[in-house]
Coordinates of C-alpha atoms and ligand atoms in Angstrom, one line a residue:
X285 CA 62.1 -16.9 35.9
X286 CA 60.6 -13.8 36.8
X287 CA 59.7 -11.8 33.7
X288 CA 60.5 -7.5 33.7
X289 CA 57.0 -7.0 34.0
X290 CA 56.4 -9.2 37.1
X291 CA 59.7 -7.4 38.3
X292 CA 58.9 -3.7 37.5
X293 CA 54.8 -4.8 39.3
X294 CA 56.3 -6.1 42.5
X295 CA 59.3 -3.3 42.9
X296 CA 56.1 -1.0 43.3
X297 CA 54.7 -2.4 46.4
X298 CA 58.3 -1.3 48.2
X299 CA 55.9 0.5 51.1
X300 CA 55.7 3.8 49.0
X301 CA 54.2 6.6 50.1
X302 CA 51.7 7.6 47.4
X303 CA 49.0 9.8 48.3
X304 CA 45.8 9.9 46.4
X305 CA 42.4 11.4 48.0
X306 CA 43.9 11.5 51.6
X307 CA 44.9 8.2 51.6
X308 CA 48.2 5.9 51.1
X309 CA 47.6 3.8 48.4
X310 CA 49.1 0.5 46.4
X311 CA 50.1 1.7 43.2
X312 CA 50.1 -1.9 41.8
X313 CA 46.7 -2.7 43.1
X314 CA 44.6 0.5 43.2
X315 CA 42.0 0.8 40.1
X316 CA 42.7 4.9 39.3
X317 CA 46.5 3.0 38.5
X318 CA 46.0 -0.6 37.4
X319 CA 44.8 0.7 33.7
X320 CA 48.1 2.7 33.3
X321 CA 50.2 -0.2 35.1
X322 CA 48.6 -2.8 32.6
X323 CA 49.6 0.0 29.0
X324 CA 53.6 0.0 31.2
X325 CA 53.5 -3.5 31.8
X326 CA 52.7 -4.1 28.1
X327 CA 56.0 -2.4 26.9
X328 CA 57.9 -4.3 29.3
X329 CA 56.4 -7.4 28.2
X330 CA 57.7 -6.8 24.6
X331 CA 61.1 -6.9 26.0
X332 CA 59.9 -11.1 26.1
X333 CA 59.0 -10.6 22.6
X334 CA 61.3 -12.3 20.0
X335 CA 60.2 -10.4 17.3
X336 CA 59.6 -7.2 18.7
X337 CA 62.9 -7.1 21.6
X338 CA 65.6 -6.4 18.9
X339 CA 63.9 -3.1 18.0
X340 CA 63.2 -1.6 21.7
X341 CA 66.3 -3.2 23.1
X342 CA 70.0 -4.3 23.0
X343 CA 72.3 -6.6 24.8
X344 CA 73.8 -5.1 28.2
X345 CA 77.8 -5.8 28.0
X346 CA 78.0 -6.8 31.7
X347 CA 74.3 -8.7 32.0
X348 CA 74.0 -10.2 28.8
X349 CA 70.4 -9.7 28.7
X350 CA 68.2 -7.2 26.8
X351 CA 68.2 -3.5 28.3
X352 CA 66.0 -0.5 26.6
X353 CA 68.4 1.2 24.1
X354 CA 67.4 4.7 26.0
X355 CA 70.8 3.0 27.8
X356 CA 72.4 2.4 24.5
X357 CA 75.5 4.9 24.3
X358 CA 75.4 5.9 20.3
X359 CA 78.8 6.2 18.5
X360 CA 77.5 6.6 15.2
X361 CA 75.0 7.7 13.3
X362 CA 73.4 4.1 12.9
X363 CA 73.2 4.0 17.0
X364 CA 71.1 7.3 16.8
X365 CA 68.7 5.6 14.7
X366 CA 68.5 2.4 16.9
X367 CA 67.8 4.8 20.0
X368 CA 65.2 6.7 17.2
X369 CA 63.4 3.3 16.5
X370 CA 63.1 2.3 19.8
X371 CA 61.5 5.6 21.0
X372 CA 59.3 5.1 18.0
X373 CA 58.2 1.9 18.7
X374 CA 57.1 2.9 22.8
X375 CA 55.3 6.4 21.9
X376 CA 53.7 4.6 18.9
X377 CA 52.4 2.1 21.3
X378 CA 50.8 4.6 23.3
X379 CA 50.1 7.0 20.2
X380 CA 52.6 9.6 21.6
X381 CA 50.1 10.1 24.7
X382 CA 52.2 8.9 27.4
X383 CA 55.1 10.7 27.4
X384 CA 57.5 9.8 30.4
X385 CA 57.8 5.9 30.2
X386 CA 61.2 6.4 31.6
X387 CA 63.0 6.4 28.3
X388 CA 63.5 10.5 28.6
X389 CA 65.0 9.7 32.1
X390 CA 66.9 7.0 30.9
X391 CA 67.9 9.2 28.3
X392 CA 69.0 12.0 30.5
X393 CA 71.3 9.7 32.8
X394 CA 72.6 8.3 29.5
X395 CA 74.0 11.8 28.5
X396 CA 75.3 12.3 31.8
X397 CA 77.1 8.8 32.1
X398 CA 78.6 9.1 28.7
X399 CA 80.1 12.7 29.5
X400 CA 80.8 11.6 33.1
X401 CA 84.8 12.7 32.9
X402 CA 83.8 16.3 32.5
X403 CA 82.4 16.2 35.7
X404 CA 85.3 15.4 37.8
X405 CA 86.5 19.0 37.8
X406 CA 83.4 19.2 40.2
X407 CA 83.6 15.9 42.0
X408 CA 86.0 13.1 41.8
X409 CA 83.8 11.0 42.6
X410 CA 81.2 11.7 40.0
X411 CA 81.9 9.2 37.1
X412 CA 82.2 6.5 39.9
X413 CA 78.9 7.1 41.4
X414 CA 77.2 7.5 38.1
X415 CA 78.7 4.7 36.4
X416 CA 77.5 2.3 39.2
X417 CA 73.8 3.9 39.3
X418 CA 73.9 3.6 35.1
X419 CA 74.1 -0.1 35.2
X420 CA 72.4 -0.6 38.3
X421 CA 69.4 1.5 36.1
X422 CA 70.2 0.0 32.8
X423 CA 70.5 -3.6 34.3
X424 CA 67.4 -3.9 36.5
X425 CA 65.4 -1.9 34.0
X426 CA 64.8 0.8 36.5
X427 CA 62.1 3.1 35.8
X428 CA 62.8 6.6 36.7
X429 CA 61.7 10.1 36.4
X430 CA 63.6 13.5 36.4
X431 CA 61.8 16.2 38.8
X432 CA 63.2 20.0 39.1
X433 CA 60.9 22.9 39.6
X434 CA 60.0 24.3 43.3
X435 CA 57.1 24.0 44.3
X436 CA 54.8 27.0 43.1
X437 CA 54.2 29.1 46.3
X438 CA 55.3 32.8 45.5
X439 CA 57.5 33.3 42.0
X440 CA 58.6 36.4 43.1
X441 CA 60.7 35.9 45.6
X442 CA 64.6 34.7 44.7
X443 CA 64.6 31.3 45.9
X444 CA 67.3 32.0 48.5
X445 CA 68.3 29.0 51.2
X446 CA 67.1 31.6 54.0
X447 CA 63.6 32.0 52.6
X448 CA 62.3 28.8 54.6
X449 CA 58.7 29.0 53.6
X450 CA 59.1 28.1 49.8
X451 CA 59.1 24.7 50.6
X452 CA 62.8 24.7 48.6
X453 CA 64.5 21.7 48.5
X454 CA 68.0 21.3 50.7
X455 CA 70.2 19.6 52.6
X456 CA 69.7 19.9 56.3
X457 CA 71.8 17.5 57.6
X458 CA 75.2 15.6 56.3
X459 CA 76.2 12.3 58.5
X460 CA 79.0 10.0 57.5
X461 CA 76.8 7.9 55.6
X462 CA 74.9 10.3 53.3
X463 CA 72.3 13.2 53.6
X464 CA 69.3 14.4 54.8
X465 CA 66.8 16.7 52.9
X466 CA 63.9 18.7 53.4
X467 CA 61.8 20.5 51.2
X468 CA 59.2 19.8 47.8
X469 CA 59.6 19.6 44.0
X470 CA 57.1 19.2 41.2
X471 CA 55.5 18.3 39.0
X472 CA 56.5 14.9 39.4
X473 CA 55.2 12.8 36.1
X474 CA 55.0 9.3 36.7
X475 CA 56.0 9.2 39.8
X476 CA 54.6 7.1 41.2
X477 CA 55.3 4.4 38.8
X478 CA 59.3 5.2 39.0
X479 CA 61.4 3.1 41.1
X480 CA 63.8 6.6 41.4
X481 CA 63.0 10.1 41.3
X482 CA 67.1 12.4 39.9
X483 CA 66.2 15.4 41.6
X484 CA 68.0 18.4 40.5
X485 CA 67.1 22.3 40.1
X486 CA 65.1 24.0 37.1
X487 CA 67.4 26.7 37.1
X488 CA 70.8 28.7 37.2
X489 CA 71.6 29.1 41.2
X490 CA 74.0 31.9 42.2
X491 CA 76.8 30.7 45.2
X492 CA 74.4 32.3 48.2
X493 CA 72.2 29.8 47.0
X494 CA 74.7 26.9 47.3
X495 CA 72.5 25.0 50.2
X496 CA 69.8 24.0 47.7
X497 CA 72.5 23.2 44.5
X498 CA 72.1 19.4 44.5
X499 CA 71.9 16.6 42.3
X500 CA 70.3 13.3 43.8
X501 CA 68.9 9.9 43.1
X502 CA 65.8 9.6 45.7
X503 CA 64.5 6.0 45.8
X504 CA 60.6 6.7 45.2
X505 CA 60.0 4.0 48.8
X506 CA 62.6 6.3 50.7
X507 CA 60.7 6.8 54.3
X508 CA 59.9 10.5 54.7
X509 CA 58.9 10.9 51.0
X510 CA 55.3 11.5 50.3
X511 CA 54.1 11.3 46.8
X512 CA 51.4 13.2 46.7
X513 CA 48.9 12.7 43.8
X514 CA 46.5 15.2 42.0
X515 CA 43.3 14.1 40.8
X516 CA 43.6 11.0 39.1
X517 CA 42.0 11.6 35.7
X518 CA 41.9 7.6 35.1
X519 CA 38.6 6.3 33.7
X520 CA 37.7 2.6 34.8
X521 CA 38.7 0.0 32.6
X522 CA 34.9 -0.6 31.9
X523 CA 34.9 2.6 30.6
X524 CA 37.8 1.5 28.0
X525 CA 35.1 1.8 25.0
X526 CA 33.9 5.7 26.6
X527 CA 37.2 7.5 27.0
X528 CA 40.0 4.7 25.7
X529 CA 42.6 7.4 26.5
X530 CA 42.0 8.0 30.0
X531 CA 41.4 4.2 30.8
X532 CA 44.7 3.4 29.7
X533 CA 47.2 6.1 29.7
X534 CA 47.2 8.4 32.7
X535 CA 50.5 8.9 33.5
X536 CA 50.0 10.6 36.9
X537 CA 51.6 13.8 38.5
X538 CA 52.3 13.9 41.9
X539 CA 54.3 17.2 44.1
X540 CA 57.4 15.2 45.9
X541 CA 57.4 16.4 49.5
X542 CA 60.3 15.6 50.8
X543 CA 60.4 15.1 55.2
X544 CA 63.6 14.7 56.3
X545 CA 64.5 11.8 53.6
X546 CA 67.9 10.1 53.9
X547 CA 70.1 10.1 50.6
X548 CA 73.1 8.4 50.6
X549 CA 76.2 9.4 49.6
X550 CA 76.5 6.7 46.6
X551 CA 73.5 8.7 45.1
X552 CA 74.5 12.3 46.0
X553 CA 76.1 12.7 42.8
X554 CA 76.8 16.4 42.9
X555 CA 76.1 18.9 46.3
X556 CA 76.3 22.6 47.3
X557 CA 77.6 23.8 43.8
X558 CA 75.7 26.0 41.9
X559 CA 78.3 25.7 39.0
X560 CA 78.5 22.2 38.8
X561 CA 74.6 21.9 38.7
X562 CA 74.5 24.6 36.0
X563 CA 76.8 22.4 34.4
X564 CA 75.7 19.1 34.4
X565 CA 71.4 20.3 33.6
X566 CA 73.0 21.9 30.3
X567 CA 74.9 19.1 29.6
X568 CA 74.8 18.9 25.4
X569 CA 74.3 15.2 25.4
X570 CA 72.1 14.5 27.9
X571 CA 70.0 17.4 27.0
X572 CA 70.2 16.3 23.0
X573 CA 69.3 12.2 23.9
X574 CA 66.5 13.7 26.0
X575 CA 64.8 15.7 23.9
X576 CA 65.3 13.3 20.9
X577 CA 62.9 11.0 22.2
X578 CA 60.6 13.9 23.1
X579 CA 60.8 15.2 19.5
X580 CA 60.2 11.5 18.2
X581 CA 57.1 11.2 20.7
X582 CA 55.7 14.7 19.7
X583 CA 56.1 13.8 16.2
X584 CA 53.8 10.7 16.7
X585 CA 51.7 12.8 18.9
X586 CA 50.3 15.1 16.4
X587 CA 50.4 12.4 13.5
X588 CA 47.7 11.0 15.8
X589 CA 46.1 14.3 15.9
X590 CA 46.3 14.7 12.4
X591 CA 45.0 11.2 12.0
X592 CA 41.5 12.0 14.1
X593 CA 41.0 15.4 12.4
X594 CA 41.3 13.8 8.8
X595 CA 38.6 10.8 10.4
X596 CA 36.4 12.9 11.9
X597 CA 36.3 15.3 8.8
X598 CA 35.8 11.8 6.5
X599 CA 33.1 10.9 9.0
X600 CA 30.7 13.7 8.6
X601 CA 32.0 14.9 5.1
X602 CA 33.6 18.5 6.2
X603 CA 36.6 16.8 4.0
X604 CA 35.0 18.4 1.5
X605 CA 35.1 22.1 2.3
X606 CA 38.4 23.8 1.3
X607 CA 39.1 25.5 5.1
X608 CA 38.4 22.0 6.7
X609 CA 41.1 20.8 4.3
X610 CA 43.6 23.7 4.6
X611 CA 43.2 23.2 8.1
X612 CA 44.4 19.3 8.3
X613 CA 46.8 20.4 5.6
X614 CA 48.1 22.3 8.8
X615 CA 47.9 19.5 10.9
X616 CA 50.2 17.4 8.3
X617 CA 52.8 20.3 7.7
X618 CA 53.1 19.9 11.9
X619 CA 53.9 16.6 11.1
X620 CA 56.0 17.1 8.5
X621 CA 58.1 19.9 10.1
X622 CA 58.8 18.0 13.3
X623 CA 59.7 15.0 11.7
X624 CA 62.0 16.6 8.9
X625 CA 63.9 18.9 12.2
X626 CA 64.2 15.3 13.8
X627 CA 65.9 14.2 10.8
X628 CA 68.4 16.9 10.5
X629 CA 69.3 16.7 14.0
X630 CA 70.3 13.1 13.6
X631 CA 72.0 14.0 9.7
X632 CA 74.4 16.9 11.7
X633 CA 74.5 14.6 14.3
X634 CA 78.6 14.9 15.3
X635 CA 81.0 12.7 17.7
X636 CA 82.3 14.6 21.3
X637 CA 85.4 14.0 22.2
X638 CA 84.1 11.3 24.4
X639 CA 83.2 9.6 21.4
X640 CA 79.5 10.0 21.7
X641 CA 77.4 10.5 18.4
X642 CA 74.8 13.2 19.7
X643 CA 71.8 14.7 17.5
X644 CA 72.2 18.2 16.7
X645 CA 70.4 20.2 19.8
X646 CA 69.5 23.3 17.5
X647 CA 67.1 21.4 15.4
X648 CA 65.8 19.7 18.4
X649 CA 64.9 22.7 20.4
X650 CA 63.5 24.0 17.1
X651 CA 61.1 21.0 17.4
X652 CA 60.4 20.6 21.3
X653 CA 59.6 24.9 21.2
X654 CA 57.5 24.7 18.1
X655 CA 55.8 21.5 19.5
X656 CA 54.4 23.9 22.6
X657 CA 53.0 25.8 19.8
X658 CA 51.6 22.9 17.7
X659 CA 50.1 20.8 20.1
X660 CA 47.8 23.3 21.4
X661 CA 47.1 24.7 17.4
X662 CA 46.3 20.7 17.1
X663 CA 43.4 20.4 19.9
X664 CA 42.4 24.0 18.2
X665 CA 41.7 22.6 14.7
X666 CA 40.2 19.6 15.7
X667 CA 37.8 21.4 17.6
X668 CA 36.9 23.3 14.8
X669 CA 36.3 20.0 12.4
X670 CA 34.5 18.2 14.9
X671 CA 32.1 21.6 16.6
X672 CA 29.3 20.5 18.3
X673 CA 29.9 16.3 17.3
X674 CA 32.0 16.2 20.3
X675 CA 29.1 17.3 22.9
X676 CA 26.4 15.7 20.8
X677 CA 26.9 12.2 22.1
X678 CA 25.3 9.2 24.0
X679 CA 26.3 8.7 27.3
X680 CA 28.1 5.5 26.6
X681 CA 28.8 3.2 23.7
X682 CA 26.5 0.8 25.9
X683 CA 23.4 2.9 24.7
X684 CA 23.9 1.1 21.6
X685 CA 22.9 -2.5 23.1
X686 CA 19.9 -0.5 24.8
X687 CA 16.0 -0.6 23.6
X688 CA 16.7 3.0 21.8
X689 CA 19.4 1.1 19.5
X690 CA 17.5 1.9 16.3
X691 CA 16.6 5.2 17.0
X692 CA 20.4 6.0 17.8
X693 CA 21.9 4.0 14.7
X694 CA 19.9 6.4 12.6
X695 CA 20.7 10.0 14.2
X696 CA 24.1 9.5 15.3
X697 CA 25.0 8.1 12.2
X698 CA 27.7 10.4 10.1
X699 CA 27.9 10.5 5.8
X700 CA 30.6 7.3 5.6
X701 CA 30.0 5.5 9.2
X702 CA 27.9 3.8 11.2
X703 CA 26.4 5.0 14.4
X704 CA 28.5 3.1 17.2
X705 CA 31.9 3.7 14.8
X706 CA 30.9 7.3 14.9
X707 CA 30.5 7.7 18.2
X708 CA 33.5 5.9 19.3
X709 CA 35.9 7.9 17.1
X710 CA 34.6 11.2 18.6
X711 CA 34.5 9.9 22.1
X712 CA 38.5 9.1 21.2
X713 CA 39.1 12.5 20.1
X714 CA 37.0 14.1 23.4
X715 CA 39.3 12.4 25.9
X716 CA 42.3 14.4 23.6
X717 CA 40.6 17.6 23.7
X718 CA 37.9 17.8 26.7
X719 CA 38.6 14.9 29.1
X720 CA 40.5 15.9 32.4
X721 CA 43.0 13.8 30.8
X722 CA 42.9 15.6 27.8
X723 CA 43.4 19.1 29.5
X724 CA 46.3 18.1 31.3
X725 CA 47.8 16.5 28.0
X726 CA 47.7 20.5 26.7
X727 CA 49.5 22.3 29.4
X728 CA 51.9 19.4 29.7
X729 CA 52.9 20.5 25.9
X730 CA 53.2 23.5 26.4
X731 CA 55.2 23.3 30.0
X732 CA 56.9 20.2 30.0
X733 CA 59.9 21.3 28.7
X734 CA 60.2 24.5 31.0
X735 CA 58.7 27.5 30.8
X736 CA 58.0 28.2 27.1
X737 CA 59.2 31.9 26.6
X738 CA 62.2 31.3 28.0
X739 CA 63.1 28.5 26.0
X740 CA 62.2 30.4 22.8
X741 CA 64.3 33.2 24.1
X742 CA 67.3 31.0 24.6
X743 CA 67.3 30.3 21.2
X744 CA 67.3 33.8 20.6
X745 CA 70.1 34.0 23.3
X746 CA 72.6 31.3 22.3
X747 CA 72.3 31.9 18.5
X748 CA 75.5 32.7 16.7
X749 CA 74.2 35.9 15.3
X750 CA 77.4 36.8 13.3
X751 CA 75.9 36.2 10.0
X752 CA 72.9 37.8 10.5
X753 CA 74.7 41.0 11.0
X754 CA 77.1 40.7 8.3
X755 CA 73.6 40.2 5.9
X756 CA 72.2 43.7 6.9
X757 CA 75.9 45.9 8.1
X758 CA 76.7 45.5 4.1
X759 CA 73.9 48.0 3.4
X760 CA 74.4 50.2 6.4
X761 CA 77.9 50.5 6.9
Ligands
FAD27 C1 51.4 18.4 33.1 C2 52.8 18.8 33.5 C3 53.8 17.8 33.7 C4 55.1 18.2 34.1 N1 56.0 17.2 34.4 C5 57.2 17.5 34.8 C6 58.2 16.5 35.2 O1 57.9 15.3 35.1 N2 59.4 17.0 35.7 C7 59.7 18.3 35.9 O2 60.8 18.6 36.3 N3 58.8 19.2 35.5 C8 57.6 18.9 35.0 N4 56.7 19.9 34.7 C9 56.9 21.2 35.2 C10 57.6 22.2 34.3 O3 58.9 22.1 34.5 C11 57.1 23.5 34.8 O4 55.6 23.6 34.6 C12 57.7 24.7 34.0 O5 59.0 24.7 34.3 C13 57.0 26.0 34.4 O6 57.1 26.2 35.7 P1 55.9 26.4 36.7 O7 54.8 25.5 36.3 O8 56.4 26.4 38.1 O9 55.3 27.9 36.3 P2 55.8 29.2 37.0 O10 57.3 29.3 36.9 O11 55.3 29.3 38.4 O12 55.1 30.2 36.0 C14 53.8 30.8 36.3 C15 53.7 32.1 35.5 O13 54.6 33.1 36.0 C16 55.5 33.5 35.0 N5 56.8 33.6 35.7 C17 57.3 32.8 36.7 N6 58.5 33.2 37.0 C18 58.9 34.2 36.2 C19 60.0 35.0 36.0 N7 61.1 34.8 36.8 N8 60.0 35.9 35.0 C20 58.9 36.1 34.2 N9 57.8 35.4 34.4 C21 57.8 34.5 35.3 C22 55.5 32.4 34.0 O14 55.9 32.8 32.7 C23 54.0 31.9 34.0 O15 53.2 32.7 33.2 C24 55.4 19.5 34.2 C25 54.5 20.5 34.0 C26 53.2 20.2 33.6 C27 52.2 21.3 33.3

C-alpha cells in the first residue's frame, strides 16, 4: 500500500507550473526543494507511526483511517487540546520554523465547514460544496495553502474591477461548467508544495467591486497557473552542518499568476459578493482554529529563540552579566506571555450554536499581534548576546577535519564548549538571524498575519469599550 508520504511526493509531479530561475521545475525532484520535501515528508511519515499517530491524528468517520486533527471539529474543551497537541507536536518538529505545513489551511476550511449553514443566506449551495471539498481534503490528506493579497503594484489606487493593470484577480468568463479567471495573488507560502491554493481577498470589498469578490479552490496543476518562485533560500543538503535551517526548512513563496485558469463550479464556493466574502474571511471559527495553531507555533518559535540566546550566552559566559540575563529574562517572559494567552483562549473557549468548541479569539489576536512584535525583539536580543561570534566564523564546519584543526579547536573555542560545538550552535542561530532564510523568517512575523497596524487597530476597533468609560466618566461626570 502506498504510504501518505509516497502519496503527497507523487501528487506533486501533476505537471505544475512552478517557476524558479526562468525555468519550470519538478518540485519533487529539484535540489533548492528536495531538503524541504524530505522535513514534509517526515511529518507525514509519523502519520505510519504507532506511537506517535494518536497524537498528530484521529480516525476519519467516513475513511476509517488516520486524518491530521487540523480536520478534527472540537466540541469540547478536551477536542481543543487534541487539535493544541497536534499543532505542538508538527511546529516542534520543525522548532516553530516552518510555519504553513497546511495545518493553518486545514484549519481555516475546518472553521468554515463547521459554520457552513450560516453561509446559505449567501449561497445554497455552500455547505454542499464545502462539505464535499472537507472530506475530499481531510480524506486524501490534501495539503493546501490560503492566498489573499493583490499583488503589490500601486497601493494607492482602490482596487476597482475597471483598473485592469493591478493584476487583480477576477472572473472573466462563466460557462456552464465553472469559471474562468484572470489575474495574481501573493504571497503564496508553500505553494508549491500544496496540492490546492483557497483563494479569497485580504480585504472588505464594496458592491462596485463585486467582479473580484470570490472565494475559490484552485488546484495548484490547473493549466494557466504559474507558480512563480522567489529566490530559493535553500542550502544544499551537504550544507545541513553550515546553515541546518535553510537545508531543511524553506518553505517557499511564490506570486500565483493566474492566465485564464478554469475553476469549476464544485470549487467556486462563493462569487461576486462582497458581503458574503466579508463574511465568511471573518468567520469567528475559522479565524480562531487558524490562529490557534499560529499562536501554538509562535510560542515554540521563540522558545527556540529563547533556547539559542540562553546557549549562546552559556557558551561564551555573557550568562554572567546582569543585562545579558535581563535580556533572556525577556526572551522567557515572550514565552511565557504567549503561552499563558494560548491558555486562556482555550479556558474561555465557548460552544456556537453549531456546537463547535472555539478558542477565545481575543486572547489569540492578543498573541498573533504581540508575536509581530516579539519575534523581531527575539532576533534583536540574540544579536546583542552573540555580537561579533556570529561573523567570526569558519567557512564551514568541514574546516574542522582540515590541516588547521588545531589551530581552530583552540581560538574558536568558547568558556564551556568545544571548538566545532561552538561553531555549529552559532552557525544555527546565523541562519535565524542573517541567513536569507532567516531575513525572510522576520518579515513573515511581522506580515503574515496581515498588515500589523491594522490588526492592532482592530483590537482597538472591536473592543467593547463600555467599561472603560464607566472607569474614568465616575470622576468627570
Ligand atoms: C514572508 C511572507 C509570507 C506570507 N505568506 C502569505 C500567505 O501564505 N498567504 C497570504 O495570503 N499572505 C501571505 N503574506 C502576505 C501578507 O498577507 C501581506 O504581506 C500583508 O497583508 C501586508 O500586505 P503587503 O505585503 O501587500 O503590504 P502593502 O499592503 O503593500 O504595504 C506596504 C506599505 O504600505 C502601507 N499601506 C498599504 N496600504 C495602505 C493603506 N491602505 N493605508 C495605510 N497604509 C497602507 C503599509 O502599512 C506598508 O507600510 C505573506 C507575507 C510575507 C512577508
Amino acid at each position: 500500500m502506498t504510504s501518505i508520504k509516497e502519496q503527497f511526493i507523487q501528487s506533486l509531479q501533476d505537471g505544475r507550473n512552478v517557476w524558479l530561475d526562468g525555468k519550470i521545475v519538478d518540485v519533487s525532484k529539484n535540489q533548492n526543494f528536495t531538503g524541504t520535501l524530505s522535513t514534509i515528508s517526515s511529518l507525514f511519515d509519523m502519520f505510519e507511526d504507532p506511537d506517535i499517530r494518536d497524537s498528530i491524528g484521529y480516525i476519519s468517520p467516513k475513511t476509517h483511517e488516520y486524518v491530521h486533527t487540523a480536520f478534527l471539529i472540537p466540541h469540547s474543551y478536551e477536542d481543543l487540546m487534541k487539535r493544541r497537541r497536534a499543532f505542538e507536536v508538527w511546529s516542534q518538529a520543525t522548532d516553530g520554523v516552518m510555519s504553513r505545513l497546511s495545518d493553518y489551511a486545514r484549519s481555516r476550511l475546518t472553521g468554515w465547514y463547521a459554520s457552513r449553514e450560516e453561509y446559505k443566506r449567501f449561497d445554497q449551495h455552500f455547505p454542499g460544496k464545502i462539505r464535499t471539498y472537507y472530506e475530499e481534503a481531510r480524506d486524501r490528506h490534501l495539503f493546501l495553502s490560503v492566498v489573499q493579497r493583490d499583488p503589490q503594484i500601486n497601493r494607492s489606487i482602490q482596487p476597482v474591477p475597471e483598473v485592469k493593470n493591478l493584476g487583480l484577480l477576477r472572473i472573466t468568463k462563466k460557462t456552464e461548467d465553472g469559471v474562468f479567471v484572470n489575474g495574481a495573488k501573493m504571497v503564496g507560502t508553500a505553494a508549491p508544495y500544496s496540492n490546492d491554493l483557497i483563494i479569497y481577498p485580504l480585504g472588505m470589498l464594496k458592491e462596485e467591486q463585486k467582479p473580484l469578490a470570490h472565494m475559490l479552490i484552485v488546484a495548484a496543476n490547473s493549466p494557466g497557473l504559474h507558480l512563480v518562485c522567489r529566490e530559493s533560500f535553500a542550502s544544499e543538503p551537504s550544507k545541513k552542518a553550515d546553515s541546518p535551517l535553510s537545508s531543511q526548512y524553506d518553505e517557499m513563496d511564490a506570486l500565483l499568476i493566474f492566465d485564464n485558469v478554469f475553476v469549476p463550479w464544485e470549487r467556486v464556493l462563493l462569487h461576486d459578493n462582497p458581503e458574503a466574502i466579508w463574511q465568511i474571511k471573518s468567520d469567528s471559527v475559522s479565524n480562531s482554529l487558524a490562529y490557534h495553531q499560529a499562536i501554538v507555533r509562535l510560542g515554540t518559535k521563540l522558545e527556540f529563540v529563547a533556547a539559542l540566546a540562553y546557549e549562546i550566552a552559556d557558551a561564551i559566559g555573557a550568562n554572567t552579566y546582569l543585562h545579558v540575563q535581563e535580556k533572556i529574562g525577556e526572551l522567557i517572559m515572550q514565552v511565557k506571555t504567549i503561552n499563558g494567552l494560548l491558555i486562556a483562549s482555550e479556558f474561555q473557549g465557548k460552544v456556537d450554536q453549531y456546537g463547535t468548541f472555539t478558542p477565545d479569539f481575543t486572547y489569540i489576536e492578543t498573541a498573533r499581534n504581540l508575536g509581530a512584535k516579539y519575534y523581531p525583539r527575539a532576533l534583536e536580543i540574540l544579536q546583542l548576546i552573540g555580537a561579533g561570534g556570529f561573523i567570526q566564523l569558519p567557512s564551514s564546519v568541514h574546516d574542522f577535519q582540515g590541516p588547521l584543526s588545531p589551530l581552530l579547536k583552540e581560538y574558536f573555542k568558547g568558556a564551556a564548549i568545544e571548538a566545532e560545538k561552538r561553531t555549529k550552535l552559532f552557525k544555527l542561530a546565523w541562519d535565524l538571524i542573517g541567513s536569507p532564510l532567516g531575513s525572510r523568517h522576520e518579515l513573515y512575523e511581522r506580515f503574515y498575519a496581515g498588515d500589523p497596524i491594522r490588526n492592532t487597530a482592530n483590537q482597538y476597533n472591536n473592543f467593547d469599550k463600555t467599561r472603560l468609560k464607566q472607569m474614568v466618566e465616575k470622576y468627570i461626570n
